[in-house]
Short mmCIF file of C-alpha atoms and ligand atoms in Angstrom, two decimals:
data_model
loop_
_atom_site.label_atom_id
_atom_site.label_comp_id
_atom_site.label_asym_id
_atom_site.label_seq_id
_atom_site.Cartn_x
_atom_site.Cartn_y
_atom_site.Cartn_z
CA UNK F 1 -94.15 -173.42 91.69
CA UNK F 2 -94.89 -172.78 94.54
CA UNK F 3 -92.93 -170.12 95.89
CA UNK F 4 -90.13 -171.15 98.92
CA UNK F 5 -90.79 -170.25 102.32
CA UNK F 6 -89.81 -167.27 103.65
CA UNK F 7 -86.53 -168.17 105.91
CA UNK F 8 -85.58 -166.40 108.40
CA UNK F 9 -81.22 -166.14 108.12
CA UNK F 10 -79.55 -166.67 111.34
CA UNK F 11 -82.85 -167.71 112.72
CA UNK F 12 -83.08 -163.48 113.61
CA UNK F 13 -86.89 -163.38 115.08
CA UNK F 14 -87.33 -167.01 115.39
CA UNK F 15 -88.97 -168.11 118.90
CA UNK F 16 -87.55 -171.62 119.14
CA UNK F 17 -88.99 -172.84 122.28
CA UNK F 18 -89.82 -171.52 126.15
CA UNK F 19 -88.18 -171.31 128.83
CA UNK F 20 -88.26 -170.25 132.61
CA UNK F 21 -84.17 -169.53 132.67
CA UNK F 22 -83.95 -166.33 131.12
CA UNK F 23 -85.75 -163.39 129.37
CA UNK F 24 -83.94 -160.63 126.86
CA UNK F 25 -85.49 -157.99 126.02
CA UNK F 26 -85.02 -154.13 124.50
CA UNK F 27 -86.63 -153.25 128.17
CA UNK F 28 -84.69 -155.54 130.66
CA UNK F 29 -82.69 -158.66 130.99
CA UNK F 30 -84.17 -161.16 133.61
CA UNK F 31 -82.38 -164.15 135.11
CA UNK F 32 -85.40 -166.34 136.65
CA UNK F 33 -87.24 -163.05 137.41
CA UNK F 34 -85.27 -160.81 139.01
CA UNK F 35 -83.35 -158.09 136.84
CA UNK F 36 -79.60 -157.90 135.56
CA UNK F 37 -78.96 -154.38 137.47
CA UNK F 38 -80.37 -155.98 140.56
CA UNK F 39 -78.74 -158.91 140.56
CA UNK F 40 -75.16 -156.69 139.54
CA UNK F 41 -75.66 -154.84 142.62
CA UNK F 42 -76.93 -157.11 145.23
CA UNK F 43 -75.97 -161.03 144.47
CA UNK F 44 -72.57 -162.60 144.43
CA UNK F 45 -72.20 -165.20 141.69
CA UNK F 46 -72.46 -168.37 143.71
CA UNK F 47 -75.93 -167.05 144.36
CA UNK F 48 -76.77 -166.71 140.67
CA UNK F 49 -75.37 -169.95 139.86
CA UNK F 50 -77.37 -171.38 142.15
CA UNK F 51 -80.59 -169.54 141.41
CA UNK F 52 -80.01 -170.51 137.14
CA UNK F 53 -79.27 -174.05 138.11
CA UNK F 54 -81.29 -174.80 141.03
CA UNK F 55 -84.59 -172.13 140.02
CA UNK F 56 -84.67 -170.11 143.23
CA UNK F 57 -82.70 -168.13 145.37
CA UNK F 58 -80.70 -169.53 147.95
CA UNK F 59 -81.35 -169.04 151.40
CA UNK F 60 -78.08 -168.70 153.69
CA UNK F 61 -78.25 -172.88 154.47
CA UNK F 62 -78.48 -173.61 150.61
CA UNK F 63 -75.52 -171.20 149.88
CA UNK F 64 -73.23 -172.30 152.18
CA UNK F 65 -73.54 -175.85 150.80
CA UNK F 66 -73.61 -175.18 147.52
CA UNK F 67 -70.54 -173.38 148.12
CA UNK F 68 -68.73 -176.03 150.04
CA UNK F 69 -69.51 -178.73 147.44
CA UNK F 70 -68.04 -176.20 144.77
CA UNK F 71 -65.14 -175.72 146.52
CA UNK F 72 -64.76 -179.50 147.07
CA UNK F 73 -64.54 -180.13 143.31
CA UNK F 74 -62.17 -177.42 142.34
CA UNK F 75 -59.21 -179.30 142.31
CA UNK F 76 -58.69 -181.52 138.75
CA UNK F 77 -58.00 -185.47 137.83
CA UNK F 78 -54.18 -186.07 137.74
CA UNK F 79 -55.16 -186.72 133.27
CA UNK F 80 -55.83 -183.43 132.93
CA UNK F 81 -53.55 -182.01 134.98
CA UNK F 82 -50.67 -184.20 132.81
CA UNK F 83 -52.51 -182.41 129.78
CA UNK F 84 -52.70 -179.00 131.12
CA UNK F 85 -48.74 -179.21 131.31
CA UNK F 86 -48.27 -179.22 127.65
CA UNK F 87 -50.99 -176.04 127.42
CA UNK F 88 -48.13 -173.29 127.14
CA UNK F 89 -45.90 -175.20 124.34
CA UNK F 90 -49.19 -175.61 122.10
CA UNK F 91 -50.36 -172.12 122.70
CA UNK F 92 -46.81 -170.54 122.70
CA UNK F 93 -46.39 -172.24 119.26
CA UNK F 94 -49.45 -171.05 118.40
CA UNK F 95 -51.18 -174.29 117.65
CA UNK F 96 -54.11 -173.68 119.98
CA UNK F 97 -55.34 -170.63 121.96
CA UNK F 98 -56.61 -171.20 125.32
CA UNK F 99 -60.35 -171.68 124.19
CA UNK F 100 -59.02 -174.60 122.66
CA UNK F 101 -57.35 -175.92 124.95
CA UNK F 102 -60.31 -175.51 127.52
CA UNK F 103 -62.56 -176.67 124.78
CA UNK F 104 -60.43 -180.02 124.84
CA UNK F 105 -60.05 -180.22 128.92
CA UNK F 106 -64.12 -180.24 129.13
CA UNK F 107 -64.10 -183.16 126.60
CA UNK F 108 -61.48 -184.91 128.79
CA UNK F 109 -63.45 -183.89 131.77
CA UNK F 110 -66.49 -185.85 130.20
CA UNK F 111 -64.24 -189.01 130.05
CA UNK F 112 -63.19 -188.77 133.76
CA UNK F 113 -67.02 -187.66 134.99
CA UNK F 114 -68.71 -190.88 136.56
CA UNK F 115 -72.22 -189.98 135.45
CA UNK F 116 -71.06 -188.63 132.18
CA UNK F 117 -73.39 -190.87 129.92
CA UNK F 118 -76.25 -190.11 132.82
CA UNK F 119 -78.72 -187.82 131.55
CA UNK F 120 -80.79 -187.44 134.42
CA UNK F 121 -81.85 -184.63 136.74
CA UNK F 122 -79.64 -185.87 139.52
CA UNK F 123 -76.83 -186.60 137.87
CA UNK F 124 -77.07 -183.32 135.24
CA UNK F 125 -76.81 -181.00 138.27
CA UNK F 126 -74.09 -183.24 139.81
CA UNK F 127 -71.96 -182.31 136.54
CA UNK F 128 -72.77 -178.54 136.31
CA UNK F 129 -71.23 -178.36 139.92
CA UNK F 130 -68.41 -180.10 138.73
CA UNK F 131 -67.77 -178.20 135.52
CA UNK F 132 -68.74 -175.06 136.86
CA UNK F 133 -66.24 -175.69 139.98
CA UNK F 134 -63.26 -177.27 137.36
CA UNK F 135 -63.54 -174.55 134.41
CA UNK F 136 -61.61 -172.10 136.52
CA UNK F 137 -58.76 -174.25 137.58
CA UNK F 138 -58.68 -175.17 134.02
CA UNK F 139 -58.21 -172.04 133.28
CA UNK F 140 -55.27 -171.43 136.01
CA UNK F 141 -53.31 -174.44 135.43
CA UNK F 142 -53.13 -173.47 131.90
CA UNK F 143 -52.27 -169.75 132.22
CA UNK F 144 -49.81 -170.85 134.67
CA UNK F 145 -48.39 -173.19 131.59
CA UNK F 146 -48.41 -170.43 129.31
CA UNK F 147 -46.40 -168.58 131.43
CA UNK F 148 -43.43 -171.70 132.38
CA UNK F 149 -44.65 -171.76 136.02
CA UNK F 150 -45.63 -174.61 138.72
CA UNK F 151 -48.96 -174.83 138.63
CA UNK F 152 -51.10 -172.95 141.60
CA UNK F 153 -53.18 -175.21 143.42
CA UNK F 154 -57.02 -173.67 144.19
CA UNK F 155 -57.35 -172.73 147.77
CA UNK F 156 -60.77 -173.59 149.80
CA UNK F 157 -61.05 -169.85 151.79
CA UNK F 158 -61.60 -168.12 148.21
CA UNK F 159 -64.26 -166.99 146.89
CA UNK F 160 -65.05 -168.35 143.16
CA UNK F 161 -64.05 -165.15 141.35
CA UNK F 162 -61.18 -165.04 143.99
CA UNK F 163 -59.87 -168.52 143.34
CA UNK F 164 -59.76 -167.82 139.18
CA UNK F 165 -57.82 -164.92 139.82
CA UNK F 166 -55.54 -166.70 142.49
CA UNK F 167 -54.81 -169.53 140.07
CA UNK F 168 -54.13 -167.29 137.04
CA UNK F 169 -51.49 -165.39 139.13
CA UNK F 170 -50.19 -166.88 142.11
CA UNK F 171 -51.32 -163.61 144.37
CA UNK F 172 -54.52 -162.77 146.45
CA UNK F 173 -56.36 -160.14 144.22
CA UNK F 174 -57.29 -157.22 146.15
CA UNK F 175 -61.24 -157.01 147.38
CA UNK F 176 -61.83 -154.54 144.71
CA UNK F 177 -60.64 -156.44 141.74
CA UNK F 178 -62.27 -160.19 143.25
CA UNK F 179 -65.57 -157.67 143.22
CA UNK F 180 -65.18 -156.79 139.58
CA UNK F 181 -64.64 -160.31 138.64
CA UNK F 182 -67.77 -161.08 140.62
CA UNK F 183 -69.99 -159.15 138.91
CA UNK F 184 -68.17 -159.78 135.36
CA UNK F 185 -69.01 -163.64 135.90
CA UNK F 186 -72.79 -162.54 137.17
CA UNK F 187 -73.23 -159.97 133.60
CA UNK F 188 -72.13 -163.09 131.52
CA UNK F 189 -73.74 -165.82 133.14
CA UNK F 190 -77.25 -166.22 131.13
CA UNK F 191 -78.47 -164.65 128.12
CA UNK F 192 -81.34 -167.09 126.59
CA UNK F 193 -81.06 -168.67 123.11
CA UNK F 194 -77.57 -167.00 122.14
CA UNK F 195 -75.57 -168.79 119.78
CA UNK F 196 -73.59 -171.07 122.47
CA UNK F 197 -76.59 -171.66 124.48
CA UNK F 198 -78.75 -172.93 121.59
CA UNK F 199 -75.80 -174.81 120.07
CA UNK F 200 -75.82 -176.64 123.42
CA UNK F 201 -79.91 -177.34 123.59
CA UNK F 202 -79.31 -178.84 120.21
CA UNK F 203 -76.94 -181.42 121.17
CA UNK F 204 -79.11 -181.77 124.67
CA UNK F 205 -81.56 -182.34 122.12
CA UNK F 206 -80.76 -185.44 120.35
CA UNK F 207 -80.10 -186.74 124.17
CA UNK F 208 -76.33 -186.21 123.77
CA UNK F 209 -74.68 -185.74 127.41
CA UNK F 210 -73.68 -182.20 128.95
CA UNK F 211 -70.19 -182.53 128.70
CA UNK F 212 -70.49 -182.71 124.64
CA UNK F 213 -73.21 -180.15 124.62
CA UNK F 214 -71.04 -177.93 127.12
CA UNK F 215 -67.86 -178.67 124.16
CA UNK F 216 -70.31 -177.55 121.47
CA UNK F 217 -71.10 -174.59 123.27
CA UNK F 218 -67.22 -173.51 124.00
CA UNK F 219 -66.46 -174.19 120.25
CA UNK F 220 -69.50 -171.39 119.47
CA UNK F 221 -68.68 -168.77 121.91
CA UNK F 222 -65.47 -168.67 120.95
CA UNK F 223 -66.09 -166.91 117.43
CA UNK F 224 -65.25 -163.39 117.42
CA UNK F 225 -68.90 -162.63 116.44
CA UNK F 226 -70.09 -164.19 120.20
CA UNK F 227 -67.99 -164.59 123.01
CA UNK F 228 -64.73 -164.09 121.21
CA UNK F 229 -65.79 -160.25 120.84
CA UNK F 230 -64.11 -159.64 124.61
CA UNK F 231 -60.70 -160.45 123.09
CA UNK F 232 -61.42 -159.02 119.18
CA UNK F 233 -62.58 -155.55 120.83
CA UNK F 234 -59.64 -155.14 122.95
CA UNK F 235 -57.10 -155.98 120.31
CA UNK F 236 -59.14 -153.12 118.04
CA UNK F 237 -58.48 -151.10 120.74
CA UNK F 238 -54.63 -151.77 121.04
CA UNK F 239 -54.86 -151.73 116.98
CA UNK F 240 -56.35 -147.97 117.44
CA UNK F 241 -53.41 -147.06 120.16
CA UNK F 242 -50.93 -148.41 117.64
CA UNK F 243 -52.09 -146.48 114.46
CA UNK F 244 -52.87 -143.19 116.98
CA UNK F 245 -50.45 -142.89 119.71
CA UNK F 246 -50.68 -142.50 122.68
CA UNK F 247 -53.06 -139.44 122.94
CA UNK F 248 -56.73 -139.61 122.36
CA UNK F 249 -56.62 -136.93 119.83
CA UNK F 250 -60.01 -136.84 118.80
CA UNK F 251 -59.57 -135.85 115.06
CA UNK F 252 -57.07 -139.24 114.58
CA UNK F 253 -59.61 -141.21 116.60
CA UNK F 254 -62.75 -140.28 114.20
CA UNK F 255 -59.95 -140.42 110.74
CA UNK F 256 -59.67 -144.08 112.39
CA UNK F 257 -63.18 -144.74 112.65
CA UNK F 258 -64.39 -143.62 109.36
CA UNK F 259 -61.37 -145.81 107.75
CA UNK F 260 -62.87 -148.29 109.51
CA UNK F 261 -66.96 -147.24 108.11
CA UNK F 262 -65.37 -147.01 104.80
CA UNK F 263 -63.54 -150.94 104.68
CA UNK F 264 -67.00 -151.71 105.98
CA UNK F 265 -65.57 -153.47 109.06
CA UNK F 266 -67.11 -155.14 111.88
CA UNK F 267 -66.31 -152.97 115.11
CA UNK F 268 -65.79 -155.55 117.62
CA UNK F 269 -68.14 -155.30 120.79
CA UNK F 270 -70.40 -153.23 119.42
CA UNK F 271 -74.21 -154.44 117.75
CA UNK F 272 -76.73 -157.08 119.35
CA UNK F 273 -79.07 -159.47 117.34
CA UNK F 274 -81.64 -158.39 120.02
CA UNK F 275 -81.05 -155.21 122.18
CA UNK F 276 -80.99 -152.44 119.40
CA UNK F 277 -80.94 -149.61 122.09
CA UNK F 278 -77.48 -150.90 123.97
CA UNK F 279 -77.36 -153.93 126.14
CA UNK F 280 -78.34 -153.82 129.44
CA UNK F 281 -74.80 -155.21 130.84
CA UNK F 282 -72.53 -152.64 129.28
CA UNK F 283 -72.91 -149.41 131.33
CA UNK F 284 -72.86 -151.52 134.50
CA UNK F 285 -69.22 -153.06 133.63
CA UNK F 286 -68.36 -149.68 132.09
CA UNK F 287 -68.78 -148.25 135.08
CA UNK F 288 -67.16 -150.64 136.89
CA UNK F 289 -64.47 -150.89 134.95
CA UNK F 290 -63.85 -147.14 134.17
CA UNK F 291 -63.11 -147.00 138.42
CA UNK F 292 -60.96 -149.78 138.76
CA UNK F 293 -59.32 -147.69 136.09
CA UNK F 294 -59.14 -144.69 137.94
CA UNK F 295 -57.65 -146.34 140.82
CA UNK F 296 -54.85 -148.47 138.33
CA UNK F 297 -53.32 -144.80 136.38
CA UNK F 298 -53.51 -142.48 133.71
CA UNK F 299 -52.68 -145.04 130.88
CA UNK F 300 -55.89 -146.97 131.40
CA UNK F 301 -58.36 -144.11 132.16
CA UNK F 302 -56.84 -143.17 128.68
CA UNK F 303 -57.87 -146.50 127.35
CA UNK F 304 -61.34 -146.08 128.71
CA UNK F 305 -61.77 -142.30 127.10
CA UNK F 306 -60.63 -143.89 124.00
CA UNK F 307 -63.30 -146.15 124.40
CA UNK F 308 -66.09 -143.79 124.91
CA UNK F 309 -64.46 -141.42 122.04
CA UNK F 310 -65.21 -144.88 120.13
CA UNK F 311 -68.69 -145.27 121.61
CA UNK F 312 -69.55 -141.91 121.01
CA UNK F 313 -69.11 -142.14 117.11
CA UNK F 314 -70.90 -145.63 116.55
CA UNK F 315 -73.70 -143.96 118.53
CA UNK F 316 -73.98 -140.56 116.38
CA UNK F 317 -73.01 -142.09 113.21
CA UNK F 318 -74.18 -145.43 112.69
CA UNK F 319 -76.60 -145.32 116.01
CA UNK F 320 -74.83 -148.88 117.39
CA UNK F 321 -74.12 -149.34 120.91
CA UNK F 322 -71.78 -150.98 123.18
CA UNK F 323 -72.73 -155.00 123.96
CA UNK F 324 -70.92 -156.22 127.17
CA UNK F 325 -68.12 -157.25 125.84
CA UNK F 326 -66.75 -153.94 124.94
CA UNK F 327 -66.54 -153.24 128.37
CA UNK F 328 -65.30 -156.53 129.25
CA UNK F 329 -62.24 -156.02 127.02
CA UNK F 330 -61.39 -152.60 128.66
CA UNK F 331 -61.74 -153.80 132.40
CA UNK F 332 -59.93 -157.33 132.08
CA UNK F 333 -57.50 -155.33 130.39
CA UNK F 334 -56.95 -152.87 133.17
CA UNK F 335 -57.05 -155.84 135.84
CA UNK F 336 -53.94 -156.82 134.13
CA UNK F 337 -56.17 -160.25 132.57
CA UNK F 338 -53.78 -161.60 129.50
CA UNK F 339 -55.91 -160.93 126.44
CA UNK F 340 -56.30 -164.39 125.61
CA UNK F 341 -57.99 -165.42 128.63
CA UNK F 342 -61.25 -163.58 128.67
CA UNK F 343 -63.40 -165.78 126.18
CA UNK F 344 -62.08 -168.12 128.94
CA UNK F 345 -63.15 -166.37 131.50
CA UNK F 346 -66.66 -165.94 129.93
CA UNK F 347 -67.03 -170.14 130.22
CA UNK F 348 -66.29 -169.60 133.58
CA UNK F 349 -69.52 -167.74 133.66
CA UNK F 350 -71.79 -169.26 131.25
CA UNK F 351 -71.27 -172.76 132.25
CA UNK F 352 -73.58 -171.90 134.43
CA UNK F 353 -76.24 -170.65 131.67
CA UNK F 354 -75.53 -174.01 129.39
CA UNK F 355 -75.94 -176.12 132.00
CA UNK F 356 -79.39 -175.00 133.22
CA UNK F 357 -80.40 -174.78 129.59
CA UNK F 358 -79.04 -178.01 128.97
CA UNK F 359 -80.95 -179.14 131.98
CA UNK F 360 -84.18 -177.89 130.95
CA UNK F 361 -83.96 -179.51 127.78
CA UNK F 362 -83.23 -182.92 128.87
CA UNK F 363 -86.72 -182.25 131.33
CA UNK F 364 -88.81 -181.48 128.39
CA UNK F 365 -87.31 -182.71 125.29
CA UNK F 366 -88.20 -182.37 121.15
CA UNK F 367 -84.98 -183.07 118.98
CA UNK F 368 -84.23 -179.84 117.55
CA UNK F 369 -84.37 -180.38 113.54
CA UNK F 370 -85.94 -177.04 111.47
CA UNK F 371 -86.14 -177.05 107.86
CA UNK F 372 -84.10 -175.42 104.89
CA UNK F 373 -85.59 -173.99 101.57
CA UNK F 374 -83.67 -175.83 99.06
CA UNK F 375 -82.16 -173.32 96.34
CA UNK F 376 -80.16 -176.19 94.34
CA UNK F 377 -80.70 -177.80 90.96
CA UNK F 378 -83.45 -178.78 89.75
CA UNK F 379 -84.46 -183.07 89.77
CA UNK F 380 -82.00 -184.30 87.10
CA UNK F 381 -80.48 -188.27 86.42
CA UNK F 382 -77.31 -189.62 87.02
CA UNK F 383 -77.04 -191.13 83.75
CA UNK F 384 -77.96 -188.11 81.77
C1 LIG B 1 -72.00 -161.47 122.44
O1 LIG B 1 -76.66 -163.12 121.44
C2 LIG B 1 -75.86 -162.88 122.33
O2 LIG B 1 -77.06 -162.40 123.34
C3 LIG B 1 -74.83 -162.94 122.45
C4 LIG B 1 -74.13 -162.25 123.68
C5 LIG B 1 -74.04 -163.56 125.10
O3 LIG B 1 -74.50 -162.90 126.15
O4 LIG B 1 -74.87 -164.45 124.88
O5 LIG B 1 -75.07 -161.18 124.10
C6 LIG B 1 -73.01 -162.19 123.94
O6 LIG B 1 -71.58 -161.95 121.89
C7 LIG B 1 -72.34 -160.12 122.16
C8 LIG B 1 -71.77 -159.63 120.51
C9 LIG B 1 -70.27 -159.86 120.19
N1 LIG B 1 -70.24 -159.62 118.66
C10 LIG B 1 -69.52 -158.90 118.45
O7 LIG B 1 -69.03 -157.61 119.07
C11 LIG B 1 -69.17 -158.82 116.96
C12 LIG B 1 -69.72 -157.10 116.13
N2 LIG B 1 -71.15 -157.04 115.84
C13 LIG B 1 -71.97 -157.80 115.20
O8 LIG B 1 -70.84 -158.92 114.10
C14 LIG B 1 -73.52 -157.97 115.31
O9 LIG B 1 -73.41 -156.73 115.61
C15 LIG B 1 -73.72 -159.27 115.85
C16 LIG B 1 -72.65 -160.53 115.60
C17 LIG B 1 -73.29 -159.30 117.24
C18 LIG B 1 -75.17 -159.27 115.50
O10 LIG B 1 -75.18 -159.36 114.33
P1 LIG B 1 -76.32 -159.00 113.61
O11 LIG B 1 -77.73 -159.05 114.67
O12 LIG B 1 -76.32 -160.32 112.59
O13 LIG B 1 -76.47 -157.87 112.67
P2 LIG B 1 -75.71 -157.54 111.50
O14 LIG B 1 -74.65 -157.99 111.37
O15 LIG B 1 -76.77 -158.37 110.60
O16 LIG B 1 -76.06 -155.68 111.20
C19 LIG B 1 -77.02 -155.09 111.07
C20 LIG B 1 -76.27 -154.01 110.51
C21 LIG B 1 -75.17 -154.46 109.08
O17 LIG B 1 -75.36 -153.14 108.56
P3 LIG B 1 -75.26 -153.73 106.88
O18 LIG B 1 -74.76 -154.57 106.70
O19 LIG B 1 -76.85 -154.62 106.73
O20 LIG B 1 -75.72 -152.21 106.06
O21 LIG B 1 -76.07 -153.20 111.33
C22 LIG B 1 -74.66 -153.12 111.15
C23 LIG B 1 -74.00 -154.14 110.18
O22 LIG B 1 -72.89 -153.84 108.95
N3 LIG B 1 -73.37 -153.52 112.24
C24 LIG B 1 -72.22 -153.12 112.60
C25 LIG B 1 -71.68 -153.92 113.82
N4 LIG B 1 -72.68 -154.65 114.22
C26 LIG B 1 -74.07 -154.69 112.97
N5 LIG B 1 -71.20 -152.94 111.77
C27 LIG B 1 -69.74 -152.37 112.16
N6 LIG B 1 -69.56 -152.75 113.44
C28 LIG B 1 -70.56 -153.73 114.00
N7 LIG B 1 -70.26 -154.44 115.28
#
């Protein structure tokens, strides 16, 4: 009996293909050659979206044309708007969470996109821009419905990030809030073969269409071991706050953490399959979010101090470091964004990475079909 082949549970360490889009290493995170701290400091989300989807840094006229195309596509088809009028009923009665509503909306956007069944490079790029432009409107209208308010229509005079925040609240964000959102979208945009991107590539590899591949990716990102961790991280900090009271008493925080360790609880927003010395994105967002908290007031500074105390215990006692979702939870909470919209906002950014990967897969495809080591019953007869 030959020994079973060694399998990599969770495909850990497996190089599944080649890609020109992103490189995730301990030493650096790079989008098409540009390092993430460079992009976060100097590029807008629209510029990064163009870079990921089209492959190069846009010049001024390319960027203007790209922005104008996205603005022109922000409005939703009437059928989706009718569907989204029921979002509040579904979410407030706990039949669905916002990530489910968004997943369905992406699927219906496919029915209404004339290019849906066309996997050509030109059609895929058109679809990618429409999805990028429309997903913030889905999130905005969904939140309006959850709050029982009239839909806030997209505005053509606001940036992508400002328009997203405006449609959710009906108020124009401050320049500071717009900047924090924009950097968070840059940081979330792409991350090579993470679970949701790999899901989208598996679907694209069968020659499934872009809307189907994105629908699958949204379903994968919802999980709290993946994108859902930004909501779960904020929920965990709220649990700690509720358990230990309003002061960040060090002994109480340590006690809470030790109880979690004893229960073998996974601390949301910590750890990463690739990064074992820390996620390059986390300190960038943490610094921005803490600045926003200092401007917002004492309660929010104390939230960040609680987060910093948790981070220190995880580092000192487990050598496990925060991933991007940990600072994201505290930052979006400081901005007043409803917790269940954190992962949908992750989608509004990662749609760029997903579509870049779907286009790359369709352009140079081989169906993704790995093997499995069988450990079931030996051969036997049905009539024995
Ligand atoms: C994202 O892949 C990507 O790039 C994803 C992402 C992207 O941009 O697309 O970066 C976004 O999804 C970030 C990850 C968000 N998820 C979480 O924050 C959930 C909590 N994290 C863990 O579930 C875990 O760290 C994962 C899922 C992120 C990584 O899982 P791995 O690589 O399978 O690691 P593991 O679970 O095997 O952990 C190794 C050890 C284990 O100890 P043992 O059980 O072997 O004794 O470290 C421990 C784990 O228990 N550990 C944790 C922990 N993460 C790892 N212990 C407590 N809390 C944690 N968060």
